PDB file of C-alpha atoms in Angstrom:
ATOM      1  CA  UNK X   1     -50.224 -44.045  65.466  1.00 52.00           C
ATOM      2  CA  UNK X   2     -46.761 -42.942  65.162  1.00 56.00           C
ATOM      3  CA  UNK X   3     -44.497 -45.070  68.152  1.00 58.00           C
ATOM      4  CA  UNK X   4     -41.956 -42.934  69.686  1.00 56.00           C
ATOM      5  CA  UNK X   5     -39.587 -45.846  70.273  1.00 61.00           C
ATOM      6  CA  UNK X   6     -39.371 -45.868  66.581  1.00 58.00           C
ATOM      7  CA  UNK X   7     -36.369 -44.655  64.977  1.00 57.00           C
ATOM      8  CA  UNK X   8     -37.983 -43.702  61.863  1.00 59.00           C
ATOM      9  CA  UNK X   9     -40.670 -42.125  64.149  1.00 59.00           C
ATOM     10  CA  UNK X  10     -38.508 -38.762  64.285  1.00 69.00           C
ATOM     11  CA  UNK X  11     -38.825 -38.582  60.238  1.00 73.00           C
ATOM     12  CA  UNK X  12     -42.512 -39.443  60.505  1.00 72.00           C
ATOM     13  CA  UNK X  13     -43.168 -36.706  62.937  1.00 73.00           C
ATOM     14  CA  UNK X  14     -41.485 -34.103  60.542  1.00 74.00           C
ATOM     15  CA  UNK X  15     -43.306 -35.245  57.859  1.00 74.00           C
ATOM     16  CA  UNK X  16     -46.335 -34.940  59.266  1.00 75.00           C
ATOM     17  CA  UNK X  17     -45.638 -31.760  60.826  1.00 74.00           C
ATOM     18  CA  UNK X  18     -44.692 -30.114  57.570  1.00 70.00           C
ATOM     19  CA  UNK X  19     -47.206 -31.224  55.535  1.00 72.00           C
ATOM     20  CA  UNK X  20     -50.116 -29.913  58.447  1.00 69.00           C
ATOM     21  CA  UNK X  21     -47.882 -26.734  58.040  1.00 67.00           C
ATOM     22  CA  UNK X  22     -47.920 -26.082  54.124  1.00 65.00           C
ATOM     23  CA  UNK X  23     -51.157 -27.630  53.684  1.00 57.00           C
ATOM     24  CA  UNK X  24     -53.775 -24.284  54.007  1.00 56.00           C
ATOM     25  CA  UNK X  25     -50.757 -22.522  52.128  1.00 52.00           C
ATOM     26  CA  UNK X  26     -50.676 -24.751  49.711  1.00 48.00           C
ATOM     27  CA  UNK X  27     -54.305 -23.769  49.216  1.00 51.00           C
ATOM     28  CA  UNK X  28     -54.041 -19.995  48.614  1.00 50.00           C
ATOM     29  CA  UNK X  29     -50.688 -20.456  46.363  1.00 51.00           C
ATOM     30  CA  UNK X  30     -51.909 -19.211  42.791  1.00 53.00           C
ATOM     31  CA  UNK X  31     -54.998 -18.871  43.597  1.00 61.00           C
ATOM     32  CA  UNK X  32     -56.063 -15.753  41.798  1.00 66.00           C
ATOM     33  CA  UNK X  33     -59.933 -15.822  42.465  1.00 67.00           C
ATOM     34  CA  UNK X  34     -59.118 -16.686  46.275  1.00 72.00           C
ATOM     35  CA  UNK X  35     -57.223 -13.253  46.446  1.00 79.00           C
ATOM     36  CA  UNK X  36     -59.673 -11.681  44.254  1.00 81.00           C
ATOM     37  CA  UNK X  37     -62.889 -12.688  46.702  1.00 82.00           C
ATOM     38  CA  UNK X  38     -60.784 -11.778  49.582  1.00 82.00           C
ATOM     39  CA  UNK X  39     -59.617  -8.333  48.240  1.00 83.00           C
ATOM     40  CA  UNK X  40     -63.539  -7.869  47.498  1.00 83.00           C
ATOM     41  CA  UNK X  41     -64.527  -8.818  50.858  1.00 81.00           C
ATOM     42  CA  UNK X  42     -62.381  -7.058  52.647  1.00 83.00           C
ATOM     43  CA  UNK X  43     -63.199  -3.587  50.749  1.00 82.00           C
ATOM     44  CA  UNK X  44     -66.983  -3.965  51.237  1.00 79.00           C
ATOM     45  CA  UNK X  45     -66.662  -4.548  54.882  1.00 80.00           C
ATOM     46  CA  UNK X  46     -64.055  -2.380  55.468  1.00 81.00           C
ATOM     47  CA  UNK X  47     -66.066   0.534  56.488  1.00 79.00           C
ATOM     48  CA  UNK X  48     -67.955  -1.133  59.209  1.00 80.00           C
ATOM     49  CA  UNK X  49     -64.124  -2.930  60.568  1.00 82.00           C
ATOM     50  CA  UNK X  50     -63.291   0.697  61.375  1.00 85.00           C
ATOM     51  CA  UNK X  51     -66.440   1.928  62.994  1.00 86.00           C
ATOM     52  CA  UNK X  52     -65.670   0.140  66.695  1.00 86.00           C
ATOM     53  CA  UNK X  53     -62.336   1.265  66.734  1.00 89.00           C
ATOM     54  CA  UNK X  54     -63.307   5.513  65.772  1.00 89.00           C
ATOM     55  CA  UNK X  55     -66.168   4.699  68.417  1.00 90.00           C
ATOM     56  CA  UNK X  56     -63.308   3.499  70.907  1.00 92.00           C
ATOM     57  CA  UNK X  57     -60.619   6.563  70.286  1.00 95.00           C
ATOM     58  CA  UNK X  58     -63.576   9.426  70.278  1.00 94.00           C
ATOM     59  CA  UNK X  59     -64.238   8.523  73.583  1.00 95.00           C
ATOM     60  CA  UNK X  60     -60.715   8.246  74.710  1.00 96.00           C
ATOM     61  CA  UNK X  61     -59.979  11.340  73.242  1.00 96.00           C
ATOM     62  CA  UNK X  62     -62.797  13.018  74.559  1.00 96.00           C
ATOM     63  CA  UNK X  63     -61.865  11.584  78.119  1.00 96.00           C
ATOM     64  CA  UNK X  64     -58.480  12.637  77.818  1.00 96.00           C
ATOM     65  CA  UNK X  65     -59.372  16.151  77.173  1.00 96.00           C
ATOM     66  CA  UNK X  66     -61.511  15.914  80.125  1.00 96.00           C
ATOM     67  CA  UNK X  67     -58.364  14.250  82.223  1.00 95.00           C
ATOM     68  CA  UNK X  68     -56.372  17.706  81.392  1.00 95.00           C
ATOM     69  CA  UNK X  69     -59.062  19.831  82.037  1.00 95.00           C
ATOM     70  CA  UNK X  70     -59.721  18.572  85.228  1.00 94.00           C
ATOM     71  CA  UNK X  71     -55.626  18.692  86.088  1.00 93.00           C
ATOM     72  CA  UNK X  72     -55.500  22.083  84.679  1.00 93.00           C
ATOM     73  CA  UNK X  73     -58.251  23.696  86.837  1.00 92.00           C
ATOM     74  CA  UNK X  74     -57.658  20.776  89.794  1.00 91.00           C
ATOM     75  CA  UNK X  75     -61.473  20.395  89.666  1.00 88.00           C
ATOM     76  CA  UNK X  76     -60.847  16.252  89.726  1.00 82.00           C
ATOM     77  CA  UNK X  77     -63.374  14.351  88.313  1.00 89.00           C
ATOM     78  CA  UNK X  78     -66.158  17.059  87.049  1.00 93.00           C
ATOM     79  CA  UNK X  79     -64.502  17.658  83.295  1.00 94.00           C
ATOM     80  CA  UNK X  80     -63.419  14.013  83.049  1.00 95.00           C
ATOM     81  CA  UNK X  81     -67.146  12.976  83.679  1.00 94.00           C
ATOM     82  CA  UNK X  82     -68.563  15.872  81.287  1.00 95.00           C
ATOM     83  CA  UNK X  83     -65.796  14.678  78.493  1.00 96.00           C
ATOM     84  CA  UNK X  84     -66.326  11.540  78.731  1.00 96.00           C
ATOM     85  CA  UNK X  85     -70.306  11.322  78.205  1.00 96.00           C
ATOM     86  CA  UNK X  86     -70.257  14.112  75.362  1.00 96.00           C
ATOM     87  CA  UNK X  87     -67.671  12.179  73.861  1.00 96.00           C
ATOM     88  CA  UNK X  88     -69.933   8.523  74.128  1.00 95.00           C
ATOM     89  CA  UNK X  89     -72.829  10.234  73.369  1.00 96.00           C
ATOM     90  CA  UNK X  90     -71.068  12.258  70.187  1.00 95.00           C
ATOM     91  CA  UNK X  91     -69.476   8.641  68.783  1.00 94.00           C
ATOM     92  CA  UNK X  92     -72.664   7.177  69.133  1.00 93.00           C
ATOM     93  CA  UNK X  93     -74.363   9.651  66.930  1.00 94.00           C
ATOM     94  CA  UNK X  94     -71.544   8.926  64.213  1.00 92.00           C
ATOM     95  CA  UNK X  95     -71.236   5.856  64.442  1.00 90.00           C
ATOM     96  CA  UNK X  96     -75.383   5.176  63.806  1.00 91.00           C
ATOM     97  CA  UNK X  97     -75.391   7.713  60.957  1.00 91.00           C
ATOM     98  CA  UNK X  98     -72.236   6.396  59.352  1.00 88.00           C
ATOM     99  CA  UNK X  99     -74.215   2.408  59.971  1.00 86.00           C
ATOM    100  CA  UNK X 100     -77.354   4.065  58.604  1.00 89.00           C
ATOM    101  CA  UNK X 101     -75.283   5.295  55.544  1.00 88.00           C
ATOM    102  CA  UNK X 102     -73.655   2.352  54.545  1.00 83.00           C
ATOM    103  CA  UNK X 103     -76.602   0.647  54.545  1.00 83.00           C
ATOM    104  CA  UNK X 104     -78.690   2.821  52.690  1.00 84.00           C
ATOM    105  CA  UNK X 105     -75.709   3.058  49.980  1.00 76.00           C
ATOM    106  CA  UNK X 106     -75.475  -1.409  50.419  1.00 71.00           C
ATOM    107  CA  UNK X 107     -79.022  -0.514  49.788  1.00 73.00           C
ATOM    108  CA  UNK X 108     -78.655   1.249  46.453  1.00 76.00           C
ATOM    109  CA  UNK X 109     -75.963  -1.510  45.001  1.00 69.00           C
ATOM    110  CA  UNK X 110     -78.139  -4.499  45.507  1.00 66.00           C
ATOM    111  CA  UNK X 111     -78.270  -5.969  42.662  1.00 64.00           C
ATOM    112  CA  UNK X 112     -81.973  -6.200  41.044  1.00 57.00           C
ATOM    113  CA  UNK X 113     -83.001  -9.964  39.561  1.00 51.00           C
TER     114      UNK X 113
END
């Protein structure tokens, strides 16, 4: 334990402090089959990383066309309400058939023992 009455406690502390901080970079410096995995990883999952977020911005588009609609014709929330299910019901279609592709093409790329 490190006594903060100690004078050479302040050095101590530092010490510690950096070495905790360089310590997981220390790891990953030239580390060329870390990156490589990583890079790998990151490209095979890539596809699905995306799908939540197209799922989240069809439907706020869709809403938003509904939000104009509905300000354009002042028919409050009727267009809003359409917009807004088409627009779930749309990005869920795409975003099972895009899930249902990738995993037939995962499917295809397995490797075979």
């Amino acid at each position: 334990m490190i006594d903060p009455e100690d004078p050479k406690g302040d050095d101590a502390i530092k010490a510690y402090a950096h070495e905790q901080a360089t310590h997981s970079l220390v790891h990953f410096r030239n580390n060329d089959d870390d990156s490589k995995n990583y890079r790998e990883a990151m490209k095979e999952s890539g596809p699905y990383l995306t799908l939540g977020i197209q799922l989240a911005f069809s439907i706020a588009a869709f809403c938003a066309i509904g939000y104009f609609i509905d300000k354009a014709n002042n028919s409050s929330p009727l267009w809003l309400g359409i917009m807004a299910g088409t627009g779930a019901v749309l990005s869920l279609v795409y975003f099972i058939v895009t899930a249902l592709r990738l995993s037939r093409k995962e499917e295809t790329n397995w490797p075979k023992k």
